PDB file of C-alpha atoms in Angstrom:
ATOM      1  CA  MET A  22      -2.387  -4.199 -21.214  1.00  0.00           C
ATOM      2  CA  GLU A  23      -2.600  -1.925 -24.232  1.00  0.00           C
ATOM      3  CA  ASP A  24      -0.754   1.363 -24.085  1.00  0.00           C
ATOM      4  CA  ALA A  25      -3.142   3.861 -22.474  1.00  0.00           C
ATOM      5  CA  LYS A  26      -1.503   6.999 -23.872  1.00  0.00           C
ATOM      6  CA  GLY A  27      -4.295   7.602 -26.387  1.00  0.00           C
ATOM      7  CA  ILE A  28      -7.121   7.272 -23.881  1.00  0.00           C
ATOM      8  CA  ASP A  29      -8.664  10.687 -23.319  1.00  0.00           C
ATOM      9  CA  ASP A  30     -11.212  11.539 -20.636  1.00  0.00           C
ATOM     10  CA  ALA A  31     -14.172  11.142 -22.988  1.00  0.00           C
ATOM     11  CA  LEU A  32     -13.170   7.605 -23.927  1.00  0.00           C
ATOM     12  CA  SER A  33     -12.435   6.834 -20.278  1.00  0.00           C
ATOM     13  CA  ASP A  34     -15.953   8.011 -19.388  1.00  0.00           C
ATOM     14  CA  GLN A  35     -17.432   5.700 -22.018  1.00  0.00           C
ATOM     15  CA  ALA A  36     -15.506   2.718 -20.710  1.00  0.00           C
ATOM     16  CA  ILE A  37     -16.486   3.430 -17.120  1.00  0.00           C
ATOM     17  CA  GLU A  38     -20.129   3.801 -18.104  1.00  0.00           C
ATOM     18  CA  TRP A  39     -19.952   0.371 -19.735  1.00  0.00           C
ATOM     19  CA  VAL A  40     -18.251  -1.231 -16.708  1.00  0.00           C
ATOM     20  CA  VAL A  41     -20.796   0.225 -14.284  1.00  0.00           C
ATOM     21  CA  ARG A  42     -23.638  -1.049 -16.470  1.00  0.00           C
ATOM     22  CA  ILE A  43     -22.174  -4.550 -16.790  1.00  0.00           C
ATOM     23  CA  HIS A  44     -21.541  -4.846 -13.028  1.00  0.00           C
ATOM     24  CA  SER A  45     -24.783  -3.183 -11.965  1.00  0.00           C
ATOM     25  CA  GLY A  46     -26.722  -6.395 -11.557  1.00  0.00           C
ATOM     26  CA  HIS A  47     -29.183  -5.325 -14.258  1.00  0.00           C
ATOM     27  CA  ALA A  48     -27.128  -5.973 -17.384  1.00  0.00           C
ATOM     28  CA  THR A  49     -28.827  -8.047 -20.079  1.00  0.00           C
ATOM     29  CA  GLN A  50     -27.217 -10.439 -22.518  1.00  0.00           C
ATOM     30  CA  ALA A  51     -27.687  -7.753 -25.155  1.00  0.00           C
ATOM     31  CA  ASP A  52     -25.735  -5.308 -22.950  1.00  0.00           C
ATOM     32  CA  ARG A  53     -22.873  -7.785 -22.583  1.00  0.00           C
ATOM     33  CA  GLU A  54     -22.768  -8.449 -26.320  1.00  0.00           C
ATOM     34  CA  ALA A  55     -22.850  -4.714 -27.089  1.00  0.00           C
ATOM     35  CA  PHE A  56     -19.979  -4.130 -24.646  1.00  0.00           C
ATOM     36  CA  ALA A  57     -17.962  -6.909 -26.273  1.00  0.00           C
ATOM     37  CA  ASN A  58     -18.587  -5.402 -29.705  1.00  0.00           C
ATOM     38  CA  TRP A  59     -17.613  -1.922 -28.469  1.00  0.00           C
ATOM     39  CA  ARG A  60     -14.331  -3.287 -27.111  1.00  0.00           C
ATOM     40  CA  CYS A  61     -13.541  -4.865 -30.478  1.00  0.00           C
ATOM     41  CA  GLU A  62     -14.197  -1.720 -32.489  1.00  0.00           C
ATOM     42  CA  ASN A  63     -10.882  -0.082 -31.624  1.00  0.00           C
ATOM     43  CA  PRO A  64      -7.731  -1.086 -29.687  1.00  0.00           C
ATOM     44  CA  LEU A  65      -8.138   2.070 -27.606  1.00  0.00           C
ATOM     45  CA  ASN A  66     -11.643   0.975 -26.640  1.00  0.00           C
ATOM     46  CA  GLU A  67     -10.190  -2.297 -25.376  1.00  0.00           C
ATOM     47  CA  ALA A  68      -7.448  -0.466 -23.485  1.00  0.00           C
ATOM     48  CA  ALA A  69      -9.984   1.909 -21.918  1.00  0.00           C
ATOM     49  CA  ALA A  70     -12.204  -1.005 -20.908  1.00  0.00           C
ATOM     50  CA  ARG A  71      -9.303  -2.787 -19.224  1.00  0.00           C
ATOM     51  CA  GLU A  72      -8.340   0.397 -17.448  1.00  0.00           C
ATOM     52  CA  ALA A  73     -11.899   0.888 -16.155  1.00  0.00           C
ATOM     53  CA  GLU A  74     -12.050  -2.713 -14.952  1.00  0.00           C
ATOM     54  CA  THR A  75      -8.707  -2.320 -13.193  1.00  0.00           C
ATOM     55  CA  ILE A  76      -9.948   0.776 -11.393  1.00  0.00           C
ATOM     56  CA  TRP A  77     -13.157  -1.050 -10.483  1.00  0.00           C
ATOM     57  CA  GLN A  78     -11.211  -3.935  -8.976  1.00  0.00           C
ATOM     58  CA  GLY A  79      -8.587  -1.690  -7.381  1.00  0.00           C
ATOM     59  CA  ILE A  80     -11.085   0.217  -5.264  1.00  0.00           C
ATOM     60  CA  GLY A  81     -12.863  -2.947  -4.157  1.00  0.00           C
ATOM     61  CA  VAL A  82     -16.236  -2.255  -5.722  1.00  0.00           C
ATOM     62  CA  ALA A  83     -19.070  -4.669  -4.976  1.00  0.00           C
ATOM     63  CA  GLY A  84     -22.072  -4.672  -7.250  1.00  0.00           C
ATOM     64  CA  LYS A  85     -24.462  -3.942  -4.377  1.00  0.00           C
ATOM     65  CA  GLU A  86     -22.664  -0.660  -3.659  1.00  0.00           C
ATOM     66  CA  VAL A  87     -23.581   0.679  -7.074  1.00  0.00           C
ATOM     67  CA  ARG A  88     -27.057  -0.745  -7.471  1.00  0.00           C
ATOM     68  CA  GLY A  89     -28.554   1.614  -4.879  1.00  0.00           C
ATOM     69  CA  THR A  90     -26.969   4.568  -6.612  1.00  0.00           C
ATOM     70  CA  GLU A  91     -28.261   3.393  -9.994  1.00  0.00           C
ATOM     71  CA  ARG A  92     -31.811   3.109  -8.650  1.00  0.00           C
ATOM     72  CA  ARG A  93     -31.625   6.706  -7.450  1.00  0.00           C
ATOM     73  CA  ASN A  94     -30.108   7.921 -10.729  1.00  0.00           C
ATOM     74  CA  THR A  95     -31.767   5.682 -13.311  1.00  0.00           C
ATOM     75  CA  ARG A  96     -31.469   8.093 -16.214  1.00  0.00           C
ATOM     76  CA  ALA A  97     -28.335   9.930 -15.168  1.00  0.00           C
ATOM     77  CA  LYS A  98     -25.194   9.608 -17.272  1.00  0.00           C
ATOM     78  CA  VAL A  99     -22.504   7.747 -15.293  1.00  0.00           C
ATOM     79  CA  THR A 100     -19.366   9.884 -15.368  1.00  0.00           C
ATOM     80  CA  ARG A 101     -16.015   9.124 -13.830  1.00  0.00           C
ATOM     81  CA  ARG A 102     -16.997  10.994 -10.678  1.00  0.00           C
ATOM     82  CA  ALA A 103     -20.320   9.180 -10.406  1.00  0.00           C
ATOM     83  CA  PHE A 104     -18.453   5.911 -10.890  1.00  0.00           C
ATOM     84  CA  ILE A 105     -16.083   6.639  -8.038  1.00  0.00           C
ATOM     85  CA  GLY A 106     -18.861   8.058  -5.908  1.00  0.00           C
ATOM     86  CA  ALA A 107     -20.916   4.912  -6.273  1.00  0.00           C
ATOM     87  CA  ALA A 108     -17.894   2.784  -5.552  1.00  0.00           C
ATOM     88  CA  SER A 109     -17.208   4.745  -2.406  1.00  0.00           C
ATOM     89  CA  VAL A 110     -20.572   4.259  -0.719  1.00  0.00           C
ATOM     90  CA  GLY A 111     -19.449   1.328   1.385  1.00  0.00           C
ATOM     91  CA  LEU A 112     -15.907   2.648   1.853  1.00  0.00           C
ATOM     92  CA  ILE A 113     -16.937   5.953   3.387  1.00  0.00           C
ATOM     93  CA  GLY A 114     -19.275   4.178   5.748  1.00  0.00           C
ATOM     94  CA  SER A 115     -16.479   2.009   7.098  1.00  0.00           C
ATOM     95  CA  GLY A 116     -13.956   4.838   7.339  1.00  0.00           C
ATOM     96  CA  LEU A 117     -11.325   2.647   5.700  1.00  0.00           C
ATOM     97  CA  VAL A 118     -10.609   1.852   2.083  1.00  0.00           C
ATOM     98  CA  GLU A 119      -9.375  -1.721   2.535  1.00  0.00           C
ATOM     99  CA  THR A 120     -11.659  -4.122   4.403  1.00  0.00           C
ATOM    100  CA  GLY A 121      -8.590  -6.199   5.229  1.00  0.00           C
ATOM    101  CA  PHE A 122      -7.156  -3.359   7.293  1.00  0.00           C
ATOM    102  CA  LEU A 123     -10.521  -2.933   8.990  1.00  0.00           C
ATOM    103  CA  ARG A 124     -10.319  -6.551  10.165  1.00  0.00           C
ATOM    104  CA  LEU A 125      -6.886  -5.894  11.674  1.00  0.00           C
ATOM    105  CA  ASN A 126      -8.509  -3.446  14.095  1.00  0.00           C
ATOM    106  CA  PHE A 127     -10.246  -6.379  15.734  1.00  0.00           C
ATOM    107  CA  LEU A 128      -7.511  -9.010  15.405  1.00  0.00           C
ATOM    108  CA  THR A 129      -4.430  -7.152  16.644  1.00  0.00           C
ATOM    109  CA  ASP A 130      -3.316  -5.443  19.844  1.00  0.00           C
ATOM    110  CA  TYR A 131      -2.121  -2.139  18.390  1.00  0.00           C
ATOM    111  CA  VAL A 132      -3.276  -0.307  15.253  1.00  0.00           C
ATOM    112  CA  THR A 133      -2.566   3.120  13.785  1.00  0.00           C
ATOM    113  CA  GLY A 134      -4.813   4.890  11.335  1.00  0.00           C
ATOM    114  CA  ILE A 135      -4.178   7.042   8.280  1.00  0.00           C
ATOM    115  CA  GLY A 136      -1.486   9.618   9.016  1.00  0.00           C
ATOM    116  CA  GLU A 137      -1.192   8.494  12.640  1.00  0.00           C
ATOM    117  CA  ARG A 138       2.030   7.681  14.466  1.00  0.00           C
ATOM    118  CA  LYS A 139       1.976   6.107  17.907  1.00  0.00           C
ATOM    119  CA  THR A 140       4.545   5.105  20.525  1.00  0.00           C
ATOM    120  CA  ILE A 141       3.661   2.118  22.675  1.00  0.00           C
ATOM    121  CA  VAL A 142       5.485   0.784  25.728  1.00  0.00           C
ATOM    122  CA  LEU A 143       5.544  -3.005  26.018  1.00  0.00           C
ATOM    123  CA  ALA A 144       5.425  -5.020  29.219  1.00  0.00           C
ATOM    124  CA  ASP A 145       9.228  -5.428  29.343  1.00  0.00           C
ATOM    125  CA  GLY A 146       9.919  -1.710  28.895  1.00  0.00           C
ATOM    126  CA  SER A 147      10.710  -1.940  25.175  1.00  0.00           C
ATOM    127  CA  THR A 148       9.134   0.763  23.040  1.00  0.00           C
ATOM    128  CA  VAL A 149       7.651   0.616  19.570  1.00  0.00           C
ATOM    129  CA  LEU A 150       7.123   3.652  17.352  1.00  0.00           C
ATOM    130  CA  MET A 151       4.434   2.682  14.870  1.00  0.00           C
ATOM    131  CA  ASN A 152       4.120   4.396  11.518  1.00  0.00           C
ATOM    132  CA  ALA A 153       0.733   5.189   9.999  1.00  0.00           C
ATOM    133  CA  ARG A 154      -1.549   2.330   8.886  1.00  0.00           C
ATOM    134  CA  SER A 155       0.325  -0.274  10.896  1.00  0.00           C
ATOM    135  CA  ALA A 156      -0.852  -3.205  13.000  1.00  0.00           C
ATOM    136  CA  LEU A 157       0.925  -5.541  15.402  1.00  0.00           C
ATOM    137  CA  SER A 158       0.392  -7.911  18.307  1.00  0.00           C
ATOM    138  CA  ALA A 159       2.615  -8.732  21.284  1.00  0.00           C
ATOM    139  CA  ARG A 160       2.868 -12.022  23.194  1.00  0.00           C
ATOM    140  CA  PHE A 161       5.298 -12.267  26.119  1.00  0.00           C
ATOM    141  CA  ASP A 162       6.052 -15.258  28.353  1.00  0.00           C
ATOM    142  CA  ALA A 163       8.888 -16.449  30.584  1.00  0.00           C
ATOM    143  CA  ASN A 164      11.048 -17.548  27.636  1.00  0.00           C
ATOM    144  CA  ARG A 165      10.526 -15.090  24.819  1.00  0.00           C
ATOM    145  CA  ARG A 166       9.108 -11.785  23.680  1.00  0.00           C
ATOM    146  CA  GLN A 167       7.144 -12.323  20.478  1.00  0.00           C
ATOM    147  CA  ILE A 168       5.881  -9.529  18.221  1.00  0.00           C
ATOM    148  CA  SER A 169       3.888 -10.061  15.033  1.00  0.00           C
ATOM    149  CA  LEU A 170       3.868  -7.154  12.566  1.00  0.00           C
ATOM    150  CA  PHE A 171       0.920  -7.637  10.235  1.00  0.00           C
ATOM    151  CA  GLU A 172       0.922  -4.372   8.317  1.00  0.00           C
ATOM    152  CA  GLY A 173       2.916  -1.180   7.970  1.00  0.00           C
ATOM    153  CA  GLN A 174       6.154  -0.110   9.633  1.00  0.00           C
ATOM    154  CA  ALA A 175       7.573   0.183  13.130  1.00  0.00           C
ATOM    155  CA  THR A 176      10.828   1.024  14.900  1.00  0.00           C
ATOM    156  CA  PHE A 177      11.637  -1.176  17.885  1.00  0.00           C
ATOM    157  CA  THR A 178      13.820  -0.011  20.792  1.00  0.00           C
ATOM    158  CA  VAL A 179      14.456  -3.236  22.667  1.00  0.00           C
ATOM    159  CA  ALA A 180      15.064  -3.478  26.412  1.00  0.00           C
ATOM    160  CA  HIS A 181      18.019  -5.732  27.325  1.00  0.00           C
ATOM    161  CA  ASP A 182      16.979  -9.190  28.477  1.00  0.00           C
ATOM    162  CA  ARG A 183      19.373 -11.935  27.391  1.00  0.00           C
ATOM    163  CA  ALA A 184      17.175 -14.597  28.912  1.00  0.00           C
ATOM    164  CA  ARG A 185      14.295 -13.655  26.615  1.00  0.00           C
ATOM    165  CA  PRO A 186      15.109 -12.863  22.989  1.00  0.00           C
ATOM    166  CA  PHE A 187      12.953 -10.257  21.278  1.00  0.00           C
ATOM    167  CA  LEU A 188      11.418 -11.752  18.121  1.00  0.00           C
ATOM    168  CA  VAL A 189       9.488  -9.884  15.429  1.00  0.00           C
ATOM    169  CA  THR A 190       7.719 -11.830  12.687  1.00  0.00           C
ATOM    170  CA  ALA A 191       6.838  -9.990   9.467  1.00  0.00           C
ATOM    171  CA  ALA A 192       5.532 -11.974   6.477  1.00  0.00           C
ATOM    172  CA  SER A 193       7.708 -15.108   6.207  1.00  0.00           C
ATOM    173  CA  GLY A 194      10.718 -13.744   8.087  1.00  0.00           C
ATOM    174  CA  GLN A 195      11.722 -13.323  11.709  1.00  0.00           C
ATOM    175  CA  THR A 196      14.065 -10.743  13.235  1.00  0.00           C
ATOM    176  CA  LYS A 197      15.765 -11.581  16.550  1.00  0.00           C
ATOM    177  CA  ALA A 198      17.267  -9.009  18.934  1.00  0.00           C
ATOM    178  CA  VAL A 199      18.364  -8.783  22.553  1.00  0.00           C
ATOM    179  CA  GLY A 200      18.913  -5.075  23.128  1.00  0.00           C
ATOM    180  CA  THR A 201      19.037  -2.882  20.030  1.00  0.00           C
ATOM    181  CA  VAL A 202      17.097  -0.460  17.806  1.00  0.00           C
ATOM    182  CA  PHE A 203      15.815  -1.611  14.443  1.00  0.00           C
ATOM    183  CA  ASP A 204      13.086  -0.802  11.941  1.00  0.00           C
ATOM    184  CA  ILE A 205      10.844  -3.131   9.944  1.00  0.00           C
ATOM    185  CA  ASP A 206       8.973  -1.843   6.898  1.00  0.00           C
ATOM    186  CA  MET A 207       6.399  -4.065   5.168  1.00  0.00           C
ATOM    187  CA  ARG A 208       6.499  -2.804   1.593  1.00  0.00           C
ATOM    188  CA  PRO A 209       4.654  -4.052  -1.495  1.00  0.00           C
ATOM    189  CA  ASP A 210       5.940  -7.607  -2.073  1.00  0.00           C
ATOM    190  CA  GLU A 211       8.893  -7.270   0.322  1.00  0.00           C
ATOM    191  CA  VAL A 212      10.008  -6.558   3.878  1.00  0.00           C
ATOM    192  CA  ALA A 213      12.953  -4.285   4.780  1.00  0.00           C
ATOM    193  CA  VAL A 214      14.795  -4.633   8.108  1.00  0.00           C
ATOM    194  CA  THR A 215      17.129  -1.727   8.978  1.00  0.00           C
ATOM    195  CA  VAL A 216      19.377  -1.566  12.059  1.00  0.00           C
ATOM    196  CA  LEU A 217      19.886   1.786  13.802  1.00  0.00           C
ATOM    197  CA  GLU A 218      21.796   0.568  16.871  1.00  0.00           C
ATOM    198  CA  GLY A 219      23.456  -2.721  17.740  1.00  0.00           C
ATOM    199  CA  SER A 220      22.699  -5.773  15.631  1.00  0.00           C
ATOM    200  CA  VAL A 221      19.966  -8.279  14.871  1.00  0.00           C
ATOM    201  CA  SER A 222      19.684 -11.610  13.103  1.00  0.00           C
ATOM    202  CA  VAL A 223      17.155 -12.283  10.355  1.00  0.00           C
ATOM    203  CA  ALA A 224      15.894 -15.702   9.320  1.00  0.00           C
ATOM    204  CA  THR A 225      13.304 -16.500   6.671  1.00  0.00           C
ATOM    205  CA  GLU A 226      11.364 -19.584   5.679  1.00  0.00           C
ATOM    206  CA  ALA A 227      13.147 -19.737   2.318  1.00  0.00           C
ATOM    207  CA  THR A 228      16.754 -19.656   3.624  1.00  0.00           C
ATOM    208  CA  SER A 229      18.557 -22.751   4.877  1.00  0.00           C
ATOM    209  CA  ASP A 230      21.860 -21.130   5.882  1.00  0.00           C
ATOM    210  CA  GLY A 231      20.638 -20.039   9.293  1.00  0.00           C
ATOM    211  CA  PRO A 232      19.993 -16.528  10.644  1.00  0.00           C
ATOM    212  CA  MET A 233      21.735 -13.661   8.861  1.00  0.00           C
ATOM    213  CA  PRO A 234      23.470 -11.063  11.080  1.00  0.00           C
ATOM    214  CA  ILE A 235      22.594  -7.439  10.294  1.00  0.00           C
ATOM    215  CA  ASN A 236      24.592  -4.634  11.902  1.00  0.00           C
ATOM    216  CA  VAL A 237      24.100  -0.908  12.385  1.00  0.00           C
ATOM    217  CA  ASN A 238      23.499   1.011   9.131  1.00  0.00           C
ATOM    218  CA  GLN A 239      22.734  -2.187   7.279  1.00  0.00           C
ATOM    219  CA  ARG A 240      19.477  -3.318   5.743  1.00  0.00           C
ATOM    220  CA  VAL A 241      18.223  -6.665   4.535  1.00  0.00           C
ATOM    221  CA  ARG A 242      15.283  -6.976   2.163  1.00  0.00           C
ATOM    222  CA  TYR A 243      13.374 -10.220   1.696  1.00  0.00           C
ATOM    223  CA  SER A 244      10.351 -11.100  -0.404  1.00  0.00           C
ATOM    224  CA  ASP A 245       6.989 -12.012   1.077  1.00  0.00           C
ATOM    225  CA  ASP A 246       7.819 -15.674   0.537  1.00  0.00           C
ATOM    226  CA  GLY A 247      11.176 -15.359   2.315  1.00  0.00           C
ATOM    227  CA  VAL A 248      13.717 -15.041  -0.502  1.00  0.00           C
ATOM    228  CA  ILE A 249      16.587 -12.742   0.460  1.00  0.00           C
ATOM    229  CA  LEU A 250      16.652  -9.929  -2.106  1.00  0.00           C
ATOM    230  CA  ALA A 251      19.580  -7.827  -0.887  1.00  0.00           C
ATOM    231  CA  THR A 252      21.805  -6.910   2.040  1.00  0.00           C
ATOM    232  CA  GLU A 253      22.812  -3.259   1.799  1.00  0.00           C
ATOM    233  CA  GLU A 254      24.805  -0.551   3.512  1.00  0.00           C
ATOM    234  CA  VAL A 255      22.473   2.380   4.235  1.00  0.00           C
ATOM    235  CA  ASP A 256      22.186   5.540   6.275  1.00  0.00           C
ATOM    236  CA  ALA A 257      19.700   4.218   8.801  1.00  0.00           C
ATOM    237  CA  ASP A 258      18.787   7.700  10.003  1.00  0.00           C
ATOM    238  CA  ILE A 259      17.723   8.720   6.493  1.00  0.00           C
ATOM    239  CA  GLU A 260      15.985   5.418   5.831  1.00  0.00           C
ATOM    240  CA  THR A 261      13.839   5.959   8.921  1.00  0.00           C
ATOM    241  CA  ALA A 262      13.229   9.701   8.442  1.00  0.00           C
ATOM    242  CA  TRP A 263       9.520   9.015   8.885  1.00  0.00           C
ATOM    243  CA  ARG A 264      10.196   9.000  12.645  1.00  0.00           C
ATOM    244  CA  ARG A 265      10.893  12.746  12.332  1.00  0.00           C
ATOM    245  CA  GLY A 266       7.909  13.415  10.087  1.00  0.00           C
ATOM    246  CA  LYS A 267       9.832  13.296   6.796  1.00  0.00           C
ATOM    247  CA  LEU A 268       9.644  11.133   3.691  1.00  0.00           C
ATOM    248  CA  VAL A 269      13.004  10.688   1.963  1.00  0.00           C
ATOM    249  CA  PHE A 270      13.123   8.920  -1.408  1.00  0.00           C
ATOM    250  CA  ASN A 271      16.374   8.414  -3.285  1.00  0.00           C
ATOM    251  CA  GLY A 272      15.446   6.651  -6.488  1.00  0.00           C
ATOM    252  CA  ARG A 273      12.672   4.641  -4.804  1.00  0.00           C
ATOM    253  CA  ARG A 274      10.356   2.705  -7.124  1.00  0.00           C
ATOM    254  CA  LEU A 275       7.112   4.524  -7.836  1.00  0.00           C
ATOM    255  CA  ALA A 276       5.107   1.505  -6.635  1.00  0.00           C
ATOM    256  CA  GLU A 277       6.830   1.697  -3.235  1.00  0.00           C
ATOM    257  CA  VAL A 278       6.424   5.471  -3.036  1.00  0.00           C
ATOM    258  CA  ILE A 279       2.702   5.153  -3.732  1.00  0.00           C
ATOM    259  CA  ALA A 280       2.328   2.553  -0.991  1.00  0.00           C
ATOM    260  CA  GLU A 281       4.132   4.902   1.386  1.00  0.00           C
ATOM    261  CA  VAL A 282       1.982   7.908   0.449  1.00  0.00           C
ATOM    262  CA  GLU A 283      -1.205   5.893   0.966  1.00  0.00           C
ATOM    263  CA  ARG A 284      -0.301   5.630   4.644  1.00  0.00           C
ATOM    264  CA  TYR A 285      -0.811   9.370   5.047  1.00  0.00           C
ATOM    265  CA  ARG A 286      -3.799  10.222   2.865  1.00  0.00           C
ATOM    266  CA  ARG A 287      -7.308   8.904   2.433  1.00  0.00           C
ATOM    267  CA  GLY A 288      -8.223   7.026  -0.700  1.00  0.00           C
ATOM    268  CA  LYS A 289      -6.603   4.658  -3.144  1.00  0.00           C
ATOM    269  CA  ILE A 290      -3.894   5.425  -5.693  1.00  0.00           C
ATOM    270  CA  VAL A 291      -4.073   3.190  -8.767  1.00  0.00           C
ATOM    271  CA  LEU A 292      -1.093   2.760 -11.108  1.00  0.00           C
ATOM    272  CA  MET A 293      -2.259   1.955 -14.628  1.00  0.00           C
ATOM    273  CA  GLY A 294       0.328  -0.314 -16.214  1.00  0.00           C
ATOM    274  CA  SER A 295       3.233  -2.311 -14.789  1.00  0.00           C
ATOM    275  CA  SER A 296       5.766  -0.097 -16.603  1.00  0.00           C
ATOM    276  CA  LEU A 297       5.047   2.717 -14.129  1.00  0.00           C
ATOM    277  CA  GLN A 298       5.950   0.667 -11.072  1.00  0.00           C
ATOM    278  CA  GLN A 299       9.704   0.864 -11.664  1.00  0.00           C
ATOM    279  CA  LEU A 300       9.939   4.616 -12.318  1.00  0.00           C
ATOM    280  CA  PRO A 301      12.362   6.228  -9.810  1.00  0.00           C
ATOM    281  CA  VAL A 302      11.246   8.949  -7.410  1.00  0.00           C
ATOM    282  CA  THR A 303      13.648  11.252  -5.558  1.00  0.00           C
ATOM    283  CA  GLY A 304      12.862  13.974  -3.046  1.00  0.00           C
ATOM    284  CA  VAL A 305      12.398  15.004   0.581  1.00  0.00           C
ATOM    285  CA  PHE A 306       8.845  15.644   1.714  1.00  0.00           C
ATOM    286  CA  ASP A 307       6.886  16.545   4.820  1.00  0.00           C
ATOM    287  CA  MET A 308       4.596  13.693   5.882  1.00  0.00           C
ATOM    288  CA  ALA A 309       1.904  16.249   6.693  1.00  0.00           C
ATOM    289  CA  ASP A 310       1.886  17.299   3.026  1.00  0.00           C
ATOM    290  CA  SER A 311       1.616  14.033   1.134  1.00  0.00           C
ATOM    291  CA  GLU A 312       0.067  15.877  -1.811  1.00  0.00           C
ATOM    292  CA  SER A 313       3.494  17.378  -2.520  1.00  0.00           C
ATOM    293  CA  VAL A 314       4.702  13.887  -3.422  1.00  0.00           C
ATOM    294  CA  LEU A 315       2.021  13.624  -6.100  1.00  0.00           C
ATOM    295  CA  THR A 316       2.967  17.085  -7.351  1.00  0.00           C
ATOM    296  CA  THR A 317       6.595  15.991  -7.751  1.00  0.00           C
ATOM    297  CA  ILE A 318       5.529  12.790  -9.497  1.00  0.00           C
ATOM    298  CA  ARG A 319       3.406  14.814 -11.902  1.00  0.00           C
ATOM    299  CA  GLN A 320       6.226  17.280 -12.625  1.00  0.00           C
ATOM    300  CA  THR A 321       9.147  14.867 -12.949  1.00  0.00           C
ATOM    301  CA  LEU A 322       7.801  11.602 -14.343  1.00  0.00           C
ATOM    302  CA  PRO A 323       6.172  10.787 -17.709  1.00  0.00           C
ATOM    303  CA  VAL A 324       2.716  10.339 -16.198  1.00  0.00           C
ATOM    304  CA  ARG A 325      -0.632  12.071 -16.018  1.00  0.00           C
ATOM    305  CA  ILE A 326      -2.632  12.064 -12.814  1.00  0.00           C
ATOM    306  CA  THR A 327      -6.408  12.177 -12.443  1.00  0.00           C
ATOM    307  CA  GLU A 328      -7.664  12.880  -8.913  1.00  0.00           C
ATOM    308  CA  LEU A 329     -11.196  11.811  -8.033  1.00  0.00           C
ATOM    309  CA  PRO A 330     -12.998  11.387  -4.705  1.00  0.00           C
ATOM    310  CA  LEU A 331     -11.170   8.599  -2.834  1.00  0.00           C
ATOM    311  CA  VAL A 332      -9.265   7.474  -5.927  1.00  0.00           C
ATOM    312  CA  THR A 333      -6.226   8.905  -7.733  1.00  0.00           C
ATOM    313  CA  ILE A 334      -5.334   7.379 -11.101  1.00  0.00           C
ATOM    314  CA  ILE A 335      -1.787   7.547 -12.473  1.00  0.00           C
ATOM    315  CA  ARG A 336      -1.446   6.740 -16.171  1.00  0.00           C
ATOM    316  CA  PRO A 337       1.440   6.851 -18.664  1.00  0.00           C
ATOM    317  CA  ALA A 338       1.694  10.324 -20.206  1.00  0.00           C
TER     318      ALA A 338
END
């Protein structure tokens, strides 16, 4: 993607107006040709068009959600706020931004919403503290205790039962425990397993060496397809500060921080450009004040932030 540093709000408005028109369901061949010509006039036009299309895709816009708005505002200029407002018609009605997470409400046993934490007690006496925007299911029988974590993060305090191992599947990996305390965090493109008490073993579909033992104050990270990324010594209490209502980042990638913040606030945060994903973020924040994270990002990183209804856009400065 072209460098977006030279894209001002006026040019962004133009690009968004074009994207709304093209995806409205009423665009003519002449409209499409004019848009193509506009994109070719200037590299910044092309960059602005790509940015607008990325935002459009990132907030899950369907053409039908905008067409009704266009019929009611046939002659109105489509600004950035109108663009987001039209895109949000279906999202507000559902109460959730991602339709995938909405489906999890019906397909899983336990779900937490935005900003919600919940402690559940399982049939064997084990407890699970679920972080916000998390979903899991539990299946127990005479031989095993099986948990499937589909989304989010949870800390498991496992009741001792040597006859029935406690198994948690997350993405393409499985964590096995008997009686211990451990945390699983499903991050963008990876899963992190951190042990607070005792030990666990972690096996993934991509490893052939057998289960990997993980002890207290250790963490293993594996990719969504099961590749072991790292085994690290950590302060497990700090790594799981969310249990006490705190967010602690020590050089965490911006992409991961954004995914974390989205658990506690409504709307979508869109990073414009892959170069932003690796920027480090450091700080201690109150989960009840997720906006303070964005304030720190704005003040300490080379970015500019545009906040709109249900969507926050972070661009290179």
